[in-house]
Tab-separated table of C-alpha atoms and ligand atoms in Angstrom:
chain	number	residue	atom	x	y	z
A	267	MET	CA	-129.128	-42.763	-11.329
A	268	VAL	CA	-129.186	-40.220	-14.158
A	269	LYS	CA	-127.900	-41.419	-17.533
A	270	PHE	CA	-125.168	-39.497	-19.317
A	271	GLU	CA	-127.433	-39.085	-22.368
A	272	GLN	CA	-129.980	-37.151	-20.286
A	273	ILE	CA	-127.510	-34.383	-19.508
A	274	LYS	CA	-127.929	-31.098	-21.420
A	275	GLY	CA	-126.230	-28.558	-19.193
A	276	PHE	CA	-123.446	-27.908	-16.707
A	277	VAL	CA	-123.747	-25.556	-13.739
A	278	PHE	CA	-120.340	-24.355	-12.523
A	279	ASP	CA	-119.152	-23.042	-9.219
A	280	LEU	CA	-116.328	-20.508	-9.716
A	281	ASP	CA	-113.979	-20.263	-6.738
A	282	GLY	CA	-111.967	-23.492	-6.482
A	283	VAL	CA	-113.456	-24.975	-9.671
A	284	ILE	CA	-112.713	-22.542	-12.494
A	285	ALA	CA	-109.883	-20.683	-10.755
A	286	ASP	CA	-107.823	-21.129	-7.632
A	287	THR	CA	-109.444	-18.102	-5.980
A	288	SER	CA	-110.599	-20.131	-2.961
A	289	VAL	CA	-107.008	-19.817	-1.738
A	290	TYR	CA	-107.305	-16.008	-1.909
A	291	HIS	CA	-110.682	-16.018	-0.140
A	292	ALA	CA	-109.127	-18.128	2.635
A	293	LYS	CA	-106.082	-15.846	2.909
A	294	ALA	CA	-108.244	-12.734	3.134
A	295	TRP	CA	-110.531	-14.283	5.774
A	296	ARG	CA	-107.527	-15.492	7.741
A	297	GLN	CA	-106.117	-11.947	7.873
A	298	LEU	CA	-109.385	-10.706	9.359
A	299	ALA	CA	-109.909	-13.713	11.670
A	300	GLU	CA	-106.462	-13.342	13.207
A	301	LYS	CA	-106.941	-9.614	13.672
A	302	LEU	CA	-110.119	-10.446	15.640
A	303	GLY	CA	-108.271	-13.079	17.704
A	304	VAL	CA	-109.996	-16.085	16.107
A	305	THR	CA	-107.758	-19.156	15.652
A	306	TRP	CA	-107.560	-20.210	12.002
A	307	THR	CA	-107.852	-23.972	11.390
A	308	ASP	CA	-108.034	-26.170	8.273
A	309	ASP	CA	-111.498	-27.258	9.349
A	310	LEU	CA	-112.715	-23.643	9.513
A	311	ALA	CA	-111.148	-22.961	6.106
A	312	ASP	CA	-113.024	-25.942	4.630
A	313	ARG	CA	-116.343	-24.987	6.165
A	314	LEU	CA	-116.062	-21.470	4.721
A	315	LYS	CA	-115.820	-22.728	1.130
A	316	GLY	CA	-118.867	-21.761	-0.910
A	317	ILE	CA	-120.394	-19.720	1.906
A	318	SER	CA	-121.577	-16.141	1.226
A	319	ARG	CA	-119.626	-13.182	2.557
A	320	MET	CA	-121.824	-12.383	5.582
A	321	ASP	CA	-122.446	-16.047	6.434
A	322	SER	CA	-118.674	-16.610	6.312
A	323	LEU	CA	-118.075	-13.721	8.686
A	324	ASN	CA	-120.688	-15.080	11.100
A	325	MET	CA	-119.079	-18.535	10.915
A	326	ILE	CA	-115.688	-17.028	11.837
A	327	LEU	CA	-117.119	-15.003	14.726
A	328	ASN	CA	-118.933	-18.131	15.954
A	329	ALA	CA	-115.727	-20.185	15.766
A	330	GLY	CA	-114.135	-17.614	18.100
A	331	GLY	CA	-117.200	-17.429	20.345
A	332	ILE	CA	-117.391	-13.670	19.701
A	333	GLU	CA	-120.551	-13.496	17.562
A	334	SER	CA	-122.397	-11.257	20.011
A	335	ASN	CA	-119.513	-8.810	20.508
A	336	TYR	CA	-120.262	-6.759	17.390
A	337	THR	CA	-123.096	-4.687	15.946
A	338	GLU	CA	-124.429	-5.244	12.416
A	339	THR	CA	-122.668	-2.046	11.324
A	340	GLU	CA	-119.334	-3.325	12.659
A	341	LYS	CA	-119.902	-6.643	10.893
A	342	GLU	CA	-120.557	-4.809	7.609
A	343	LEU	CA	-117.221	-3.024	8.055
A	344	PHE	CA	-115.419	-6.337	8.686
A	345	ALA	CA	-116.968	-7.838	5.541
A	346	THR	CA	-115.904	-4.782	3.521
A	347	GLU	CA	-112.391	-5.068	4.943
A	348	LYS	CA	-112.196	-8.743	3.958
A	349	ASN	CA	-113.329	-7.921	0.446
A	350	ALA	CA	-110.669	-5.222	0.161
A	351	ASN	CA	-108.047	-7.789	1.326
A	352	TYR	CA	-109.398	-10.243	-1.261
A	353	LEU	CA	-109.347	-7.743	-4.132
A	354	LYS	CA	-105.755	-6.809	-3.275
A	355	LEU	CA	-104.801	-10.475	-3.686
A	356	LEU	CA	-106.518	-10.505	-7.110
A	357	LYS	CA	-104.597	-7.452	-8.294
A	358	ASN	CA	-102.470	-9.302	-10.844
A	359	MET	CA	-104.975	-11.988	-11.714
A	360	ASP	CA	-105.167	-13.201	-15.304
A	361	SER	CA	-105.880	-16.350	-17.318
A	362	THR	CA	-102.822	-18.128	-15.859
A	363	GLU	CA	-104.926	-18.671	-12.709
A	364	ILE	CA	-107.475	-20.840	-14.517
A	365	LEU	CA	-107.310	-24.337	-13.034
A	366	PRO	CA	-105.889	-27.221	-15.138
A	367	GLY	CA	-108.135	-28.654	-17.843
A	368	ILE	CA	-110.913	-26.083	-17.405
A	369	VAL	CA	-110.493	-24.268	-20.729
A	370	ASP	CA	-110.372	-27.545	-22.698
A	371	PHE	CA	-113.398	-28.864	-20.802
A	372	ILE	CA	-115.464	-25.710	-21.430
A	373	ARG	CA	-114.542	-25.695	-25.122
A	374	ASP	CA	-115.468	-29.368	-25.390
A	375	LEU	CA	-118.832	-28.680	-23.753
A	376	GLU	CA	-119.515	-25.865	-26.235
A	377	GLU	CA	-118.517	-28.053	-29.154
A	378	HIS	CA	-120.947	-30.714	-28.013
A	379	ASN	CA	-123.739	-28.144	-27.561
A	380	TYR	CA	-124.062	-28.379	-23.812
A	381	LYS	CA	-125.387	-25.286	-22.055
A	382	LEU	CA	-123.268	-23.629	-19.349
A	383	SER	CA	-124.198	-21.506	-16.372
A	384	LEU	CA	-122.522	-20.101	-13.292
A	385	ALA	CA	-123.736	-20.698	-9.720
A	386	SER	CA	-121.187	-18.788	-7.668
A	387	ALA	CA	-121.994	-17.207	-4.320
A	388	SER	CA	-119.394	-14.542	-5.037
A	389	LYS	CA	-120.420	-10.990	-5.846
A	390	ASN	CA	-116.967	-10.669	-7.403
A	391	SER	CA	-117.604	-13.444	-9.923
A	392	PRO	CA	-118.350	-11.225	-12.996
A	393	PHE	CA	-115.078	-9.358	-12.345
A	394	VAL	CA	-113.104	-12.587	-11.826
A	395	LEU	CA	-114.517	-14.203	-15.000
A	396	LYS	CA	-113.565	-11.125	-16.996
A	397	ARG	CA	-110.020	-11.132	-15.621
A	398	LEU	CA	-109.706	-14.822	-16.491
A	399	GLY	CA	-110.974	-14.120	-20.024
A	400	LEU	CA	-113.849	-16.589	-19.619
A	401	ASP	CA	-116.823	-14.234	-19.384
A	402	MET	CA	-117.971	-15.012	-22.947
A	403	TYR	CA	-118.671	-18.625	-21.965
A	404	PHE	CA	-120.888	-17.680	-19.022
A	405	LYS	CA	-123.640	-15.478	-20.425
A	406	ASN	CA	-126.001	-17.334	-18.096
A	407	LYS	CA	-125.235	-16.546	-14.472
A	408	VAL	CA	-127.151	-16.692	-11.228
A	409	ASP	CA	-126.939	-13.266	-9.585
A	410	PRO	CA	-126.017	-14.032	-5.958
A	411	THR	CA	-127.475	-10.704	-4.778
A	412	THR	CA	-130.963	-11.996	-5.694
A	413	LEU	CA	-130.761	-15.154	-3.551
A	414	LYS	CA	-132.713	-15.670	-0.347
A	415	HIS	CA	-130.518	-18.516	0.890
A	416	GLY	CA	-126.853	-19.421	0.490
A	417	LYS	CA	-125.286	-22.837	-0.135
A	418	PRO	CA	-126.053	-25.560	1.088
A	419	ASP	CA	-129.620	-24.438	0.265
A	420	PRO	CA	-130.634	-25.700	-3.217
A	421	GLU	CA	-131.704	-22.228	-4.423
A	422	ILE	CA	-128.521	-21.246	-6.283
A	423	PHE	CA	-128.123	-24.533	-8.201
A	424	ALA	CA	-131.876	-24.722	-8.924
A	425	ARG	CA	-131.554	-21.243	-10.441
A	426	GLY	CA	-128.453	-22.382	-12.340
A	427	ALA	CA	-130.659	-24.887	-14.213
A	428	GLU	CA	-133.529	-22.400	-14.560
A	429	VAL	CA	-131.375	-19.787	-16.329
A	430	LEU	CA	-130.603	-22.474	-18.924
A	431	ASN	CA	-134.281	-23.427	-19.296
A	432	LEU	CA	-133.378	-26.938	-18.215
A	433	LYS	CA	-134.754	-29.292	-15.597
A	434	PRO	CA	-132.402	-30.043	-12.675
A	435	SER	CA	-132.321	-33.688	-13.801
A	436	GLU	CA	-130.779	-32.523	-17.094
A	437	CYS	CA	-127.898	-30.751	-15.343
A	438	ILE	CA	-124.607	-31.607	-13.721
A	439	GLY	CA	-123.335	-29.249	-10.998
A	440	ILE	CA	-119.601	-28.914	-10.317
A	441	GLU	CA	-118.333	-27.896	-6.878
A	442	ASP	CA	-115.255	-27.914	-4.647
A	443	ALA	CA	-117.185	-27.216	-1.415
A	444	LYS	CA	-119.177	-29.565	0.787
A	445	ALA	CA	-121.946	-26.946	1.108
A	446	GLY	CA	-121.948	-26.645	-2.685
A	447	VAL	CA	-122.273	-30.393	-3.273
A	448	GLN	CA	-125.178	-30.435	-0.809
A	449	SER	CA	-126.809	-27.562	-2.725
A	450	ILE	CA	-126.460	-29.452	-6.047
A	451	ASN	CA	-127.841	-32.664	-4.563
A	452	SER	CA	-130.835	-31.063	-2.962
A	453	ALA	CA	-131.577	-29.149	-6.185
A	454	GLY	CA	-131.910	-32.579	-7.847
A	455	GLU	CA	-128.874	-32.300	-10.106
A	456	LEU	CA	-126.034	-34.712	-10.520
A	457	SER	CA	-123.030	-33.588	-8.473
A	458	ILE	CA	-119.335	-33.632	-9.257
A	459	GLY	CA	-117.041	-32.907	-6.310
A	460	ILE	CA	-113.561	-31.595	-7.089
A	461	GLY	CA	-110.942	-32.197	-4.394
A	462	ASN	CA	-110.871	-34.208	-1.179
A	463	ALA	CA	-113.256	-37.156	-1.708
A	464	GLU	CA	-113.650	-37.677	2.039
A	465	ILE	CA	-114.893	-34.144	2.602
A	466	LEU	CA	-116.975	-34.326	-0.596
A	467	SER	CA	-118.283	-37.852	0.044
A	468	GLU	CA	-121.853	-36.776	-0.781
A	469	ALA	CA	-120.946	-36.078	-4.427
A	470	ASP	CA	-122.217	-38.498	-7.108
A	471	ILE	CA	-118.840	-38.347	-8.847
A	472	ASN	CA	-115.501	-37.383	-7.272
A	473	PHE	CA	-112.464	-36.115	-9.121
A	474	ALA	CA	-109.236	-35.278	-7.283
A	475	SER	CA	-108.589	-32.272	-9.517
A	476	THR	CA	-110.061	-30.281	-12.390
A	477	GLY	CA	-107.557	-31.993	-14.690
A	478	GLU	CA	-109.822	-35.064	-14.552
A	479	LEU	CA	-112.889	-33.107	-15.703
A	480	THR	CA	-113.598	-34.500	-19.174
A	481	LEU	CA	-116.814	-35.656	-20.819
A	482	GLU	CA	-115.261	-39.076	-21.235
A	483	ASN	CA	-114.408	-39.412	-17.529
A	484	ILE	CA	-117.888	-38.257	-16.535
A	485	LYS	CA	-119.484	-40.765	-18.917
A	486	LYS	CA	-117.235	-43.524	-17.567
A	487	ALA	CA	-118.043	-42.656	-13.947
A	488	LEU	CA	-121.783	-42.640	-14.645
A	489	ASN	CA	-121.756	-45.872	-16.620
A	490	SER	CA	-119.797	-47.691	-13.920
A	491	GLN	CA	-122.349	-46.525	-11.327
A	492	ILE	CA	-125.207	-47.803	-13.494
A	493	ASN	CA	-123.485	-51.208	-13.733
A	494	VAL	CA	-123.071	-51.398	-9.953
A	495	ASP	CA	-126.693	-50.388	-9.158
B	108	BG6	C1	-117.760	-18.331	-2.791
B	108	BG6	C2	-116.447	-18.618	-2.093
B	108	BG6	O1	-117.660	-18.672	-4.133
B	108	BG6	O2	-118.086	-16.942	-2.693
B	108	BG6	C3	-116.496	-18.109	-0.654
B	108	BG6	O3	-116.221	-20.015	-2.095
B	108	BG6	C4	-116.874	-16.635	-0.635
B	108	BG6	O4	-115.223	-18.296	-0.067
B	108	BG6	C5	-118.210	-16.448	-1.366
B	108	BG6	O5	-117.010	-16.180	0.717
B	108	BG6	C6	-118.655	-14.989	-1.411
B	108	BG6	O6	-117.730	-14.260	-2.165
B	108	BG6	P1	-117.687	-12.679	-2.271
B	108	BG6	O7	-116.690	-12.447	-3.376
B	108	BG6	O8	-119.061	-12.202	-2.634
B	108	BG6	O9	-117.242	-12.159	-0.951
B	109	MG	MG1	-116.044	-23.093	-4.654
């Protein structure tokens, strides 16, 4: 197990970790799914977390057994429609949508000279960070348009360490999605799962909410694991 002292950087997911935008993504997908006659379930909503726009659409069509009913051009139009729904929901977004404890945590990381990067699958992430007033903290971002594979593939979190000039073993990745935790783990970083610990059982450290994200809690969690091993 990695020691706390080895850690030099933190690689953040955005939606569901920095802001509660995963709720808006889900709402926008649900609008489209129901229009296409696909039943919306909590399980589907969970599986969509962290998944790129086109992969999400394919997952929804698969869930309804209608994946072969549409051409690529029609699918592009559906994805564009979902994004328009999503952006409408973000219309009034500002810093009040930042999740609890995140600003204090980021400031604490900066004060202690940790490096920060963003590993979000969302093409909207630069816009969202700006609206939240947090863009100055994330100069180092992975550009999701340059990725060959989406989460759970390790590519995005591996790149999250690379943009910081750090080794994966020197980084902690923070995620609210099962696919995201799997991406962190297979990139060789230490994973923190935010939310349902049953769904995120593969994470090295689980916190029920972002309010628990502090350097002290992370240190405590790691030290207790070292004692058990
Ligand atoms: C992830 C979200 O961060 O980004 C997913 O968890 C979303 O729900 C994905 O589908 C892609 O986002 P966008 O903004 O590029 O459609
Ligand atoms: Mg997320």
